[in-house]
Structures are given as structure tokens and as C-alpha cells.
Short mmCIF file of C-alpha atoms in Angstrom, two decimals:
data_model
loop_
_atom_site.label_atom_id
_atom_site.label_comp_id
_atom_site.label_asym_id
_atom_site.label_seq_id
_atom_site.Cartn_x
_atom_site.Cartn_y
_atom_site.Cartn_z
CA UNK D 1 83.70 109.49 96.48
CA UNK D 2 82.91 106.50 94.86
CA UNK D 3 84.41 103.34 96.50
CA UNK D 4 85.07 100.35 93.55
CA UNK D 5 85.23 96.72 95.15
CA UNK D 6 86.75 94.41 92.76
CA UNK D 7 86.72 90.62 93.45
CA UNK D 8 88.10 88.01 93.89
CA UNK D 9 91.53 89.43 95.28
CA UNK D 10 93.23 86.82 93.33
CA UNK D 11 92.17 84.40 90.61
CA UNK D 12 93.89 81.38 89.86
CA UNK D 13 93.69 79.94 86.53
CA UNK D 14 95.27 77.87 83.77
CA UNK D 15 95.96 79.31 79.97
CA UNK D 16 93.10 78.46 78.10
CA UNK D 17 90.49 79.11 80.77
CA UNK D 18 88.23 81.91 80.94
CA UNK D 19 88.78 84.92 83.66
CA UNK D 20 85.51 86.63 85.01
CA UNK D 21 86.47 89.62 87.07
CA UNK D 22 83.99 91.87 88.83
CA UNK D 23 83.91 95.39 89.67
CA UNK D 24 80.96 96.88 92.13
CA UNK D 25 80.60 100.55 92.76
CA UNK D 26 79.13 102.00 95.92
CA UNK D 27 76.67 104.33 94.01
CA UNK D 28 75.54 104.01 90.47
CA UNK D 29 78.17 104.88 87.53
CA UNK D 30 77.13 105.63 84.05
CA UNK D 31 78.39 102.95 81.93
CA UNK D 32 79.79 105.35 79.73
CA UNK D 33 82.19 106.46 82.38
CA UNK D 34 83.76 103.03 83.31
CA UNK D 35 87.36 101.84 82.26
CA UNK D 36 89.74 98.58 82.85
CA UNK D 37 93.47 98.63 83.11
CA UNK D 38 95.99 95.84 82.81
CA UNK D 39 99.30 96.13 84.90
CA UNK D 40 102.15 93.62 84.54
CA UNK D 41 104.94 94.15 87.23
CA UNK D 42 107.29 96.86 86.45
CA UNK D 43 104.92 98.01 83.43
CA UNK D 44 102.48 100.92 83.66
CA UNK D 45 98.84 100.26 83.37
CA UNK D 46 97.29 99.89 80.01
CA UNK D 47 93.57 100.67 78.99
CA UNK D 48 91.80 97.64 78.00
CA UNK D 49 88.10 98.92 78.05
CA UNK D 50 86.37 102.12 78.36
CA UNK D 51 82.73 102.89 78.30
CA UNK D 52 82.34 99.83 80.15
CA UNK D 53 82.26 97.92 76.92
CA UNK D 54 84.38 99.52 74.30
CA UNK D 55 88.11 97.83 73.55
CA UNK D 56 90.89 100.39 73.21
CA UNK D 57 92.82 100.50 70.41
CA UNK D 58 94.87 97.06 69.73
CA UNK D 59 93.04 95.29 72.52
CA UNK D 60 92.68 91.84 71.30
CA UNK D 61 88.61 90.66 71.16
CA UNK D 62 89.62 87.84 73.85
CA UNK D 63 88.90 90.63 76.18
CA UNK D 64 85.45 92.02 76.93
CA UNK D 65 83.92 94.23 79.53
CA UNK D 66 80.13 94.44 80.79
CA UNK D 67 77.78 95.79 83.20
CA UNK D 68 75.76 98.84 84.39
CA UNK D 69 74.60 100.78 87.45
CA UNK D 70 76.75 99.54 90.31
CA UNK D 71 78.27 96.00 88.70
CA UNK D 72 80.76 95.54 86.02
CA UNK D 73 82.55 92.68 84.54
CA UNK D 74 85.69 92.09 83.05
CA UNK D 75 85.68 88.73 80.93
CA UNK D 76 88.66 87.32 79.63
CA UNK D 77 88.21 84.50 76.94
CA UNK D 78 90.78 81.67 76.74
CA UNK D 79 93.71 83.14 78.57
CA UNK D 80 97.28 83.68 77.17
CA UNK D 81 100.36 83.67 79.36
CA UNK D 82 100.80 87.31 78.80
CA UNK D 83 97.17 87.68 80.43
CA UNK D 84 98.51 86.77 83.78
CA UNK D 85 98.85 90.16 85.35
CA UNK D 86 96.87 92.61 87.64
CA UNK D 87 93.82 94.25 86.59
CA UNK D 88 92.11 97.62 87.94
CA UNK D 89 88.59 99.25 87.28
CA UNK D 90 87.74 103.00 87.39
CA UNK D 91 85.58 105.26 87.25
CA UNK D 92 85.87 108.57 85.40
CA UNK D 93 81.93 109.64 85.85
CA UNK D 94 82.50 111.50 89.30
CA UNK D 95 85.21 113.66 90.58
CA UNK D 96 87.52 112.49 92.13
CA UNK D 97 88.07 109.53 89.47
CA UNK D 98 88.38 106.12 91.58
CA UNK D 99 90.33 102.79 90.72
CA UNK D 100 89.69 99.59 92.62
CA UNK D 101 92.16 97.96 94.67
CA UNK D 102 92.76 95.19 91.75
CA UNK D 103 92.49 91.83 90.78
CA UNK D 104 95.52 89.64 90.32
CA UNK D 105 95.03 86.93 87.42
CA UNK D 106 97.93 84.25 88.46
CA UNK D 107 98.95 81.07 86.66
CA UNK D 108 97.28 78.10 88.54
CA UNK P 1 103.39 108.83 71.24
CA UNK P 2 105.50 109.06 74.28
CA UNK P 3 105.19 110.81 77.85
CA UNK P 4 108.45 111.10 80.17
CA UNK P 5 108.26 112.00 83.57
CA UNK P 6 111.05 113.78 85.31
CA UNK P 7 111.76 115.26 88.50
CA UNK P 8 111.39 112.05 91.40
CA UNK P 9 113.57 112.34 93.92
CA UNK P 10 114.04 111.31 97.37
CA UNK P 11 113.43 113.89 99.99
CA UNK P 12 112.77 114.75 103.69
CA UNK P 13 109.21 115.52 104.85
CA UNK P 14 107.92 118.75 104.59
CA UNK P 15 109.67 119.61 101.39
CA UNK P 16 108.63 120.35 98.35
CA UNK P 17 109.52 118.65 94.52
CA UNK P 18 108.26 119.46 91.15
CA UNK P 19 107.64 116.78 88.43
CA UNK P 20 107.46 117.42 84.75
CA UNK P 21 106.23 115.68 82.04
CA UNK P 22 107.20 115.91 78.53
CA UNK P 23 105.02 114.56 75.82
CA UNK P 24 105.96 113.64 71.91
CA UNK P 25 104.26 112.05 69.24
CA UNK P 26 100.61 113.74 69.65
CA UNK P 27 99.32 117.51 69.58
CA UNK P 28 99.43 117.61 73.18
CA UNK P 29 97.06 121.10 73.49
CA UNK P 30 94.14 118.85 72.04
CA UNK P 31 94.38 116.47 75.20
CA UNK P 32 93.42 117.21 78.71
CA UNK P 33 96.49 115.52 81.09
CA UNK P 34 96.62 113.69 84.50
CA UNK P 35 98.87 112.65 87.04
CA UNK P 36 98.09 109.29 88.74
CA UNK P 37 100.05 107.73 91.59
CA UNK P 38 101.37 104.25 92.84
CA UNK P 39 102.72 103.42 96.07
CA UNK P 40 104.91 100.86 96.42
CA UNK P 41 102.90 97.46 96.20
CA UNK P 42 99.71 99.48 95.93
CA UNK P 43 96.61 100.38 93.82
CA UNK P 44 96.43 103.11 91.53
CA UNK P 45 95.15 106.67 92.84
CA UNK P 46 94.32 109.57 90.34
CA UNK P 47 95.94 112.83 91.59
CA UNK P 48 95.10 116.10 89.48
CA UNK P 49 94.16 116.67 85.91
CA UNK P 50 94.30 119.71 83.74
CA UNK P 51 92.12 120.65 80.65
CA UNK P 52 94.11 121.25 77.48
CA UNK P 53 93.58 125.08 77.99
CA UNK P 54 94.41 124.79 82.15
CA UNK P 55 91.04 126.56 82.70
CA UNK P 56 89.42 123.41 84.19
CA UNK P 57 91.63 121.76 87.38
CA UNK P 58 90.83 119.07 89.61
CA UNK P 59 92.62 117.37 92.81
CA UNK P 60 92.11 114.54 94.72
CA UNK P 61 91.39 115.10 98.50
CA UNK P 62 94.61 113.85 99.77
CA UNK P 63 96.65 116.41 98.08
CA UNK P 64 94.04 119.75 97.64
CA UNK P 65 96.22 122.64 98.93
CA UNK P 66 99.40 120.98 98.80
CA UNK P 67 99.83 120.19 95.08
CA UNK P 68 99.40 122.37 91.94
CA UNK P 69 99.05 121.27 88.43
CA UNK P 70 99.97 123.22 85.38
CA UNK P 71 101.32 122.94 81.62
CA UNK P 72 103.12 124.76 79.29
CA UNK P 73 101.24 123.65 75.75
CA UNK P 74 104.42 125.48 73.98
CA UNK P 75 106.86 122.98 75.40
CA UNK P 76 104.45 119.95 75.53
CA UNK P 77 104.90 120.01 79.07
CA UNK P 78 102.82 119.51 82.22
CA UNK P 79 104.04 119.76 85.65
CA UNK P 80 102.96 118.60 89.28
CA UNK P 81 104.51 120.79 92.26
CA UNK P 82 104.49 119.08 95.36
CA UNK P 83 104.31 120.96 98.72
CA UNK P 84 104.81 120.11 102.31
CA UNK P 85 105.36 116.77 101.37
CA UNK P 86 104.75 113.80 104.00
CA UNK P 87 105.54 109.95 103.70
CA UNK P 88 101.90 109.26 102.26
CA UNK P 89 102.88 110.61 99.33
CA UNK P 90 105.64 108.18 98.80
CA UNK P 91 104.90 106.83 95.00
CA UNK P 92 105.43 106.20 91.68
CA UNK P 93 103.88 109.17 89.89
CA UNK P 94 102.97 108.82 86.14
CA UNK P 95 102.06 111.48 83.62
CA UNK P 96 98.67 110.02 81.99
CA UNK P 97 96.65 111.40 79.00
CA UNK P 98 92.92 111.47 78.80
CA UNK P 99 91.37 109.73 75.90
CA UNK P 100 89.97 112.21 73.28
CA UNK P 101 86.71 110.34 72.89
CA UNK P 102 86.22 109.15 76.65
CA UNK P 103 87.62 111.95 78.76
CA UNK P 104 88.84 110.43 82.19
CA UNK P 105 89.63 107.34 80.70
CA UNK P 106 93.50 107.10 80.44
CA UNK P 107 95.07 105.55 76.99
CA UNK P 108 98.59 107.00 77.18
CA UNK P 109 100.68 106.63 80.15
CA UNK P 110 104.59 107.17 80.91
CA UNK P 111 107.00 105.17 82.90
CA UNK P 112 106.59 106.96 85.87
CA UNK P 113 109.15 108.83 88.20
CA UNK P 114 109.56 107.62 91.74
CA UNK P 115 109.10 109.91 94.78
CA UNK P 116 110.20 108.91 98.14
CA UNK P 117 109.66 110.89 101.17
CA UNK P 118 111.60 109.68 104.49
CA UNK P 119 113.43 111.19 107.13
#
């Protein structure tokens, strides 16, 4: 199965700063099959990005995704208070679908 | 658009449990559906998928042979029959919808139903 390694484990930033989250796959993943999710405490995950770079419905444009092959990035421009959460990448090109272990973006 | 899970409980190892998911607000039989679980304090693990007409089904290796996914489009419902449960199955189980334009990405999630396996 494809292993997704997210880094860093935790990112400590202040509101207004830019966050850059990394997701590295153990083998090449089609860029059309890479997604990012946000999860806040006590809530279900929310789809942010699909196809590596396409924002899901209602997602603000401060969220952007990029990458190809084995290296993907989620960037969050000008962090808002509601952006502090855990972020997961997921590949859905191969079975089993797999998630990374997550990156926690916390308030510095 | 809503997904509501039910059926979670606390059970002993080796027992069985059946989870249900009821959908509303969208045309259920247009979509593939999944179960995704999250152990307490841990990350997300995809469990199983069923396509719109139940022809295509897949499971994570960790549950293959023990869990069975099914759906009833007339009832806008999906199910997960879980047999031979072990402590490693303890998790919050989410009912999740495949994104229509990107099947395999999950665009709608329920709030989850908790399964605890303990003696």
C-alpha cells in the first residue's frame, strides 16, 4: 500500500502567517488522486482540496494545493483563527486508499 | 445533504455489530459510499467502499474477511456488518460520500458512530 508521510508533525504559527504542509508518497501518485482534509477537535474531517490543486466547494482561496509524483504541498495564506486544526493528505488512486498521519497547525 | 450513522456500541471481543448510515438531501444511488474510521486520538483509516449499484466493493486488508459492506438504495442507506471484532477495531466510524467528480475523494462526512471493543 502507498504510505503517505506528512511533515512537520506540528506547525506553530501566528494568525496572519503562511503555513506550508508537506505530504510525501512512498510511490508516485497521480496528481488527480491526491486530496487534503481539515479536521477540528470533535468534528468530522472536511474536504479542502481534491486532484492535488482543486479547491472543494466553499473552501476559501487562501487554501491552495500543489505537487505531483511523490511530493505534494498544502499552503494556507494568512492564517485565520479558524484554520488552526489538523490536516490530512489522502491518496485515492490506488487501493487501499490511504491517509497521512496528519499535521497539526497550532497557534504559536 | 446529510449522513447519519447509527449502531455503534460497546461490545466484547469476538462479537458482531452492524452499523447503519442514512443519507438525505441528495440522490443516494448516484454515489459511491465509504466507511472511514478513526481510533481515539489517531488518524484516519479508510475501511471499505461500495459503488452505486453494489457491483464494486473493496475493503482494507485489516478488515477483509470480517467486515461486509452493503447498501439499500430504496432506503437511502448503507451498512457495515462487522464480525469477529477485536480491540483494534475500536474507533469512531464515519459514513462518507465519494465525490462525484473525483471518486475516492470524500466530500460529505457524517458525524460518526463510536465502536468500542473491550472485555
